[in-house]
XYZ file of C-alpha atoms in Angstrom:
434
model
C 0.000 0.000 0.000
C 1.319 3.440 -0.955
C 1.993 5.351 2.303
C 1.842 8.631 0.367
C -1.550 7.937 -1.229
C -4.222 10.455 -0.187
C -6.770 9.203 2.349
C -10.193 8.336 0.957
C -12.747 11.089 1.366
C -15.406 10.426 4.009
C -18.934 10.027 2.650
C -21.846 11.836 4.320
C -25.333 10.860 3.133
C -28.246 13.174 3.944
C -31.734 11.710 3.609
C -34.199 14.547 3.119
C -33.997 17.819 1.187
C -36.068 20.040 3.467
C -34.908 22.865 5.749
C -32.617 20.704 7.878
C -31.159 18.557 5.112
C -30.392 21.447 2.776
C -28.872 23.567 5.553
C -26.571 20.695 6.484
C -25.600 20.065 2.850
C -24.770 23.719 2.232
C -22.432 23.845 5.233
C -20.628 20.790 3.823
C -20.504 22.265 0.318
C -17.106 22.660 -1.407
C -15.352 20.798 1.384
C -13.077 17.768 1.213
C -16.053 15.556 2.056
C -18.162 13.539 -0.351
C -21.849 14.346 0.155
C -24.959 12.651 -1.226
C -28.459 14.053 -0.728
C -31.362 11.639 -1.238
C -34.964 12.818 -1.489
C -38.165 11.252 -2.774
C -38.952 14.554 -4.522
C -36.753 16.482 -6.916
C -37.487 19.832 -5.271
C -37.278 21.606 -1.957
C -40.437 23.304 -0.735
C -40.999 26.304 1.518
C -43.882 24.783 3.442
C -44.810 27.821 5.576
C -46.251 29.437 2.430
C -47.869 26.323 1.007
C -51.279 27.472 2.236
C -50.966 30.429 -0.168
C -50.632 27.989 -3.059
C -53.770 26.212 -1.812
C -55.683 29.510 -1.765
C -54.486 30.756 -5.170
C -52.239 33.544 -3.863
C -48.993 31.993 -5.122
C -47.967 29.404 -7.698
C -45.994 26.271 -6.705
C -42.890 27.493 -8.534
C -42.826 30.611 -6.342
C -41.994 28.597 -3.208
C -40.109 25.587 -4.577
C -36.913 24.914 -6.493
C -35.197 21.780 -7.866
C -32.714 20.442 -5.320
C -30.132 19.997 -8.073
C -30.313 23.733 -8.779
C -30.058 24.640 -5.082
C -26.979 22.484 -4.556
C -25.573 22.543 -8.085
C -22.754 24.978 -7.315
C -21.207 22.559 -4.802
C -19.022 20.154 -6.767
C -18.698 17.671 -3.897
C -22.474 17.153 -3.553
C -24.417 14.538 -5.476
C -28.239 14.476 -5.547
C -30.287 11.284 -5.894
C -34.034 10.991 -6.482
C -35.174 7.946 -4.551
C -37.411 6.518 -1.843
C -35.564 5.209 1.206
C -37.174 1.980 2.440
C -34.700 0.937 5.116
C -31.143 0.764 6.394
C -28.514 -1.982 6.523
C -26.831 -0.711 9.686
C -24.063 -3.368 9.991
C -22.957 -2.738 6.399
C -23.660 1.031 6.642
C -25.842 1.085 3.535
C -29.101 2.867 2.655
C -31.754 0.762 0.915
C -33.814 2.373 -1.852
C -37.020 1.241 -3.523
C -35.140 1.259 -6.838
C -31.437 1.053 -7.592
C -28.402 -0.140 -5.705
C -27.928 0.465 -1.959
C -26.016 3.647 -1.118
C -23.021 3.238 1.256
C -22.256 5.876 3.881
C -19.698 6.751 6.526
C -21.952 9.310 8.226
C -25.753 9.284 7.904
C -28.017 12.292 8.506
C -31.754 11.621 8.784
C -33.763 14.734 7.928
C -36.909 13.021 6.746
C -39.448 15.421 8.205
C -43.006 14.689 9.223
C -46.408 13.758 7.868
C -49.948 14.507 8.972
C -51.349 12.331 11.731
C -54.912 11.144 11.135
C -54.961 9.353 14.487
C -55.837 5.955 13.065
C -58.324 7.231 10.465
C -56.259 6.987 7.287
C -59.469 6.823 5.238
C -60.032 10.505 6.097
C -56.958 11.472 4.076
C -58.832 11.143 0.771
C -61.448 13.742 1.784
C -59.339 15.939 4.062
C -55.884 16.508 2.534
C -53.248 18.249 4.605
C -50.647 20.793 3.559
C -47.339 18.996 3.179
C -46.840 18.726 -0.579
C -47.466 20.678 -3.766
C -49.848 17.933 -4.866
C -52.005 18.410 -1.774
C -51.983 22.208 -2.112
C -53.082 21.930 -5.729
C -55.790 19.472 -4.780
C -57.158 21.807 -2.105
C -57.089 24.729 -4.535
C -58.859 22.597 -7.139
C -61.638 21.654 -4.741
C -62.094 25.195 -3.446
C -62.345 26.727 -6.924
C -64.555 23.957 -8.301
C -66.940 24.380 -5.370
C -67.516 28.007 -6.387
C -68.117 27.043 -10.012
C -70.616 24.317 -9.038
C -72.385 26.669 -6.643
C -72.760 29.245 -9.431
C -74.597 26.612 -11.503
C -76.851 25.457 -8.675
C -80.370 26.829 -8.162
C -80.797 25.282 -4.695
C -79.793 27.704 -1.875
C -79.003 24.829 0.522
C -76.773 23.167 -2.053
C -75.028 26.482 -2.716
C -74.256 26.875 0.977
C -73.057 23.286 1.310
C -70.700 23.706 -1.641
C -69.411 27.016 -0.292
C -68.809 25.679 3.220
C -65.140 24.932 3.890
C -64.188 23.038 7.042
C -60.642 23.423 8.366
C -59.763 20.840 11.019
C -57.135 21.829 13.572
C -56.642 25.145 15.332
C -52.855 25.340 15.113
C -50.975 27.879 12.953
C -51.674 25.950 9.735
C -55.398 25.745 10.408
C -55.644 29.388 11.432
C -53.688 30.603 8.407
C -55.697 28.408 6.077
C -59.068 29.489 7.470
C -58.157 33.175 7.203
C -56.873 32.771 3.646
C -59.999 30.877 2.500
C -62.209 33.587 3.997
C -60.284 36.287 2.140
C -60.390 34.339 -1.129
C -64.108 33.579 -0.885
C -65.237 37.108 -0.068
C -63.152 38.473 -2.933
C -64.502 36.026 -5.528
C -68.134 36.464 -4.477
C -67.826 40.255 -4.630
C -65.928 40.409 -7.924
C -66.372 37.289 -10.061
C -69.638 35.462 -9.397
C -73.073 36.884 -10.197
C -75.374 34.294 -8.559
C -73.552 33.877 -5.260
C -74.178 35.906 -2.118
C -72.090 36.391 1.039
C -74.683 34.477 3.075
C -73.954 31.361 0.989
C -70.300 31.349 2.064
C -69.005 29.764 5.296
C -65.571 28.936 6.677
C -65.569 26.759 9.798
C -62.457 26.142 11.897
C -62.856 23.061 14.104
C -60.583 22.483 17.107
C -60.859 19.551 19.529
C -59.172 21.476 22.360
C -60.480 24.338 24.469
C -58.835 27.065 22.328
C -56.991 27.630 19.083
C -53.226 28.232 18.903
C -52.529 26.382 22.134
C -48.759 26.865 21.702
C -49.209 30.647 21.919
C -50.021 32.790 24.959
C -53.758 33.058 25.583
C -53.699 36.796 24.894
C -52.453 36.240 21.324
C -54.787 33.279 20.751
C -57.780 35.397 21.810
C -56.715 38.138 19.412
C -56.412 35.600 16.580
C -59.884 34.250 17.291
C -61.431 37.715 17.253
C -59.715 38.555 13.959
C -60.864 35.307 12.380
C -64.436 35.911 13.490
C -64.224 39.475 12.168
C -63.243 37.958 8.795
C -66.298 35.703 8.900
C -64.695 32.458 10.136
C -66.748 30.374 12.566
C -64.379 29.093 15.251
C -65.659 25.952 17.003
C -63.633 24.654 19.955
C -64.049 21.585 22.181
C -65.391 19.825 19.102
C -63.549 16.579 18.241
C -64.034 15.220 14.733
C -65.874 11.897 14.597
C -66.097 11.156 10.885
C -65.259 12.651 7.492
C -66.800 11.724 4.154
C -66.900 13.370 0.757
C -69.633 15.861 1.647
C -70.122 15.685 5.427
C -67.979 16.259 8.515
C -69.344 15.042 11.844
C -67.817 16.770 14.873
C -69.141 16.756 18.421
C -72.368 15.171 17.225
C -72.927 17.929 14.635
C -73.141 17.147 10.913
C -71.704 19.811 8.641
C -72.300 19.632 4.893
C -69.214 20.846 3.080
C -67.645 21.330 -0.317
C -64.049 21.077 0.888
C -62.224 19.848 3.988
C -58.632 20.679 4.972
C -56.702 18.751 7.619
C -54.262 20.469 9.949
C -54.876 18.677 13.231
C -51.495 17.194 14.008
C -48.272 15.724 12.648
C -46.063 12.743 13.317
C -42.484 11.998 12.350
C -41.571 9.971 9.275
C -40.886 6.240 9.863
C -37.127 6.803 10.145
C -37.068 5.474 13.728
C -38.201 2.065 12.484
C -35.275 1.991 10.045
C -32.983 2.159 13.079
C -34.925 -0.516 14.920
C -35.851 1.845 17.737
C -39.132 3.134 19.080
C -39.748 6.774 18.288
C -40.777 9.126 21.071
C -43.314 11.970 21.001
C -45.139 11.246 17.725
C -42.392 8.956 16.418
C -39.439 11.344 16.665
C -35.895 9.982 17.132
C -34.251 10.949 20.454
C -30.898 12.638 19.830
C -27.921 13.620 21.969
C -26.773 17.263 22.394
C -24.575 16.852 19.270
C -27.662 15.551 17.358
C -26.263 12.003 17.117
C -28.603 9.073 17.733
C -27.922 7.174 20.959
C -26.241 3.847 20.191
C -25.472 4.931 16.619
C -22.467 7.303 16.747
C -22.330 7.696 12.958
C -26.053 8.447 12.569
C -27.486 11.929 13.175
C -30.984 13.359 12.933
C -32.324 16.894 12.483
C -35.632 18.676 11.976
C -39.065 17.187 12.588
C -37.535 13.690 12.594
C -35.400 14.444 15.658
C -36.464 14.800 19.267
C -33.954 17.305 20.601
C -34.215 19.002 23.970
C -33.971 22.675 24.809
C -31.904 23.941 27.733
C -34.952 23.667 30.019
C -35.321 19.977 29.135
C -38.459 20.448 27.037
C -38.653 18.998 23.503
C -37.772 21.429 20.733
C -40.819 22.260 18.576
C -41.197 20.899 15.051
C -40.592 24.262 13.384
C -38.672 25.346 10.296
C -36.310 27.528 12.333
C -35.348 24.546 14.516
C -34.644 22.352 11.486
C -32.597 25.032 9.755
C -30.494 25.812 12.840
C -29.900 22.117 13.497
C -28.879 21.545 9.889
C -26.446 24.476 9.909
C -24.948 23.351 13.218
C -24.552 19.737 12.094
C -22.990 20.671 8.760
C -20.374 22.798 10.521
C -19.830 20.145 13.201
C -19.287 17.348 10.681
C -16.923 19.543 8.698
C -14.834 20.148 11.834
C -14.940 16.492 12.839
C -14.069 15.011 9.453
C -11.547 17.542 8.161
C -9.902 18.844 11.355
C -10.651 16.085 13.877
C -12.232 18.656 16.192
C -15.325 18.228 18.362
C -17.723 21.209 18.374
C -19.827 22.380 21.280
C -23.349 20.992 21.752
C -26.246 22.356 19.717
C -28.095 25.286 21.234
C -31.354 26.516 19.767
C -31.722 30.274 19.331
C -35.456 30.901 19.542
C -36.379 33.663 17.104
C -40.040 33.629 18.065
C -43.190 31.835 16.986
C -45.623 33.389 14.536
C -48.921 32.906 12.748
C -50.754 35.075 10.240
C -54.526 35.442 10.541
C -55.288 37.525 7.489
C -54.740 40.882 5.858
C -52.993 43.206 8.334
C -53.363 40.689 11.158
C -50.682 38.395 12.579
C -49.176 37.427 15.922
C -45.586 37.036 17.107
C -44.480 35.455 20.356
C -40.880 36.211 21.346
C -41.308 34.883 24.849
C -40.994 38.015 26.965
C -42.262 40.214 24.136
C -45.420 39.795 22.076
C -46.675 41.506 18.936
C -50.016 41.517 17.164
C -51.762 43.404 14.401
C -50.432 45.229 11.342
C -46.820 45.543 12.496
C -46.684 41.809 13.309
C -48.135 41.131 9.849
C -45.395 43.175 8.123
C -42.756 41.480 10.264
C -44.196 38.062 9.369
C -43.959 38.961 5.666
C -40.348 40.172 5.964
C -39.271 37.039 7.846
C -40.906 34.669 5.374
C -39.474 36.442 2.344
C -36.014 36.320 3.932
C -36.298 32.570 4.545
C -37.052 31.765 0.901
C -34.384 29.743 -0.854
C -32.814 32.447 -3.056
C -33.024 36.045 -4.244
C -35.159 35.165 -7.276
C -37.903 33.650 -5.093
C -37.729 36.540 -2.634
C -38.182 39.058 -5.460
C -41.042 37.143 -7.118
C -42.990 36.628 -3.908
C -42.439 40.235 -2.787
C -43.767 41.628 -6.079
C -46.806 39.363 -5.983
C -47.585 40.233 -2.370
C -47.336 43.956 -3.084
C -49.619 43.596 -6.110
C -52.059 41.452 -4.152
C -52.084 43.902 -1.244
C -52.866 46.789 -3.579
C -55.488 45.039 -5.729
C -56.639 42.012 -3.643
C -56.254 39.984 -6.855
C -55.196 36.334 -6.732
C -53.613 35.267 -9.985
C -53.197 31.507 -9.496
C -56.897 30.607 -9.847
C -56.432 27.981 -12.556
C -58.543 24.818 -12.495
C -56.983 21.730 -14.049
C -59.831 19.912 -15.759
C -57.887 16.643 -15.622
C -56.847 16.855 -11.960
C -57.370 13.788 -9.779
C -60.362 13.819 -7.473
C -58.642 12.484 -4.364
C -55.319 12.303 -2.587
C -53.488 9.044 -3.355
C -53.483 6.487 -0.584
C -49.685 6.585 -0.332
C -48.258 8.580 2.554
C -46.930 12.056 1.783
C -44.008 13.257 3.911
C -42.419 16.592 4.453
C -38.844 16.154 3.368
C -38.190 12.717 1.897
């Protein structure tokens, strides 16, 4: 063996091209480390704005970009389109649904989360969530078609049923979705439809718990509820859902006829824990050490919604984009130090930049812990933060221009109905990042 031969480059494989996976890959970019990113989709997606695709405010291309384009400038990074189905831990190989297994030296699991239907997977077909472009398009399709069918109907009860949207789950996604649907519906009835009246239109937000936005201080949650009700949204709390079918939602013994249902009631981690042969904690998340490594697997790390990391107070870190991005950036830098300089970094520390939700035009909330914001200023701050977090300058410019135009005119330009679109969400599970 040649003593002077260069050492083989270490191979880091990242499964998942969401916030955490991409942040980690970028920190490893143009280093003396071989990196492979595997994702079941060919694009990254800015999920916090996916509800605006579902309500015709933005187009899918405005908030997504091919992963190969995002990482193309890094010559040491390879991108693979594939579905991970398991791991061969003794051989350190990743098993794909198609193609040869992928070997690794270091494995990063950033596989995200999926919506939790709490044992009622049959509800998925009638109540899609907001995790993928496909689901956002499907929701938009159903919302717009409901208006067109109601315009044709001569039965007032049928009109109201078609124009009743039920949003299940009072978290940030549900609140944002309900507010956006209300804004869309009032605009279209006032401007575009001649046989529809405001009294035909209903948006109902259903929450099983005692109040919406339970992760926020009660003061901000109360403000959000008042703003939603001012926009015409009916907020129903302490009302668990019992059944969902194509045209009826039953909650708390009440039957609600509806033209569209949106699910936002809870999430669970991807099945990555089962690949490791361990039991996931707290909705299936993988417990990780302070350096984000998986206990018992020193060469396996996890970030984002897949990982169950702990804050300094011992509480689980929330499944938020800012957590995933910070974990990915930290891990990329840590692996670079470990593999190229044989240095051990300090433990991960989460820098909480606040929690936010937008209710509607000129109305949002921000919780910074000791400081809280609500109203127009919070809404502008929400917009600035979300534009900043978009993947590149092109997306930031496009979204900013469209928001300014929409604010000035109230127009929504993505109201295209695909006449050949599928009528239901496929039975296969949709996940956030893989």
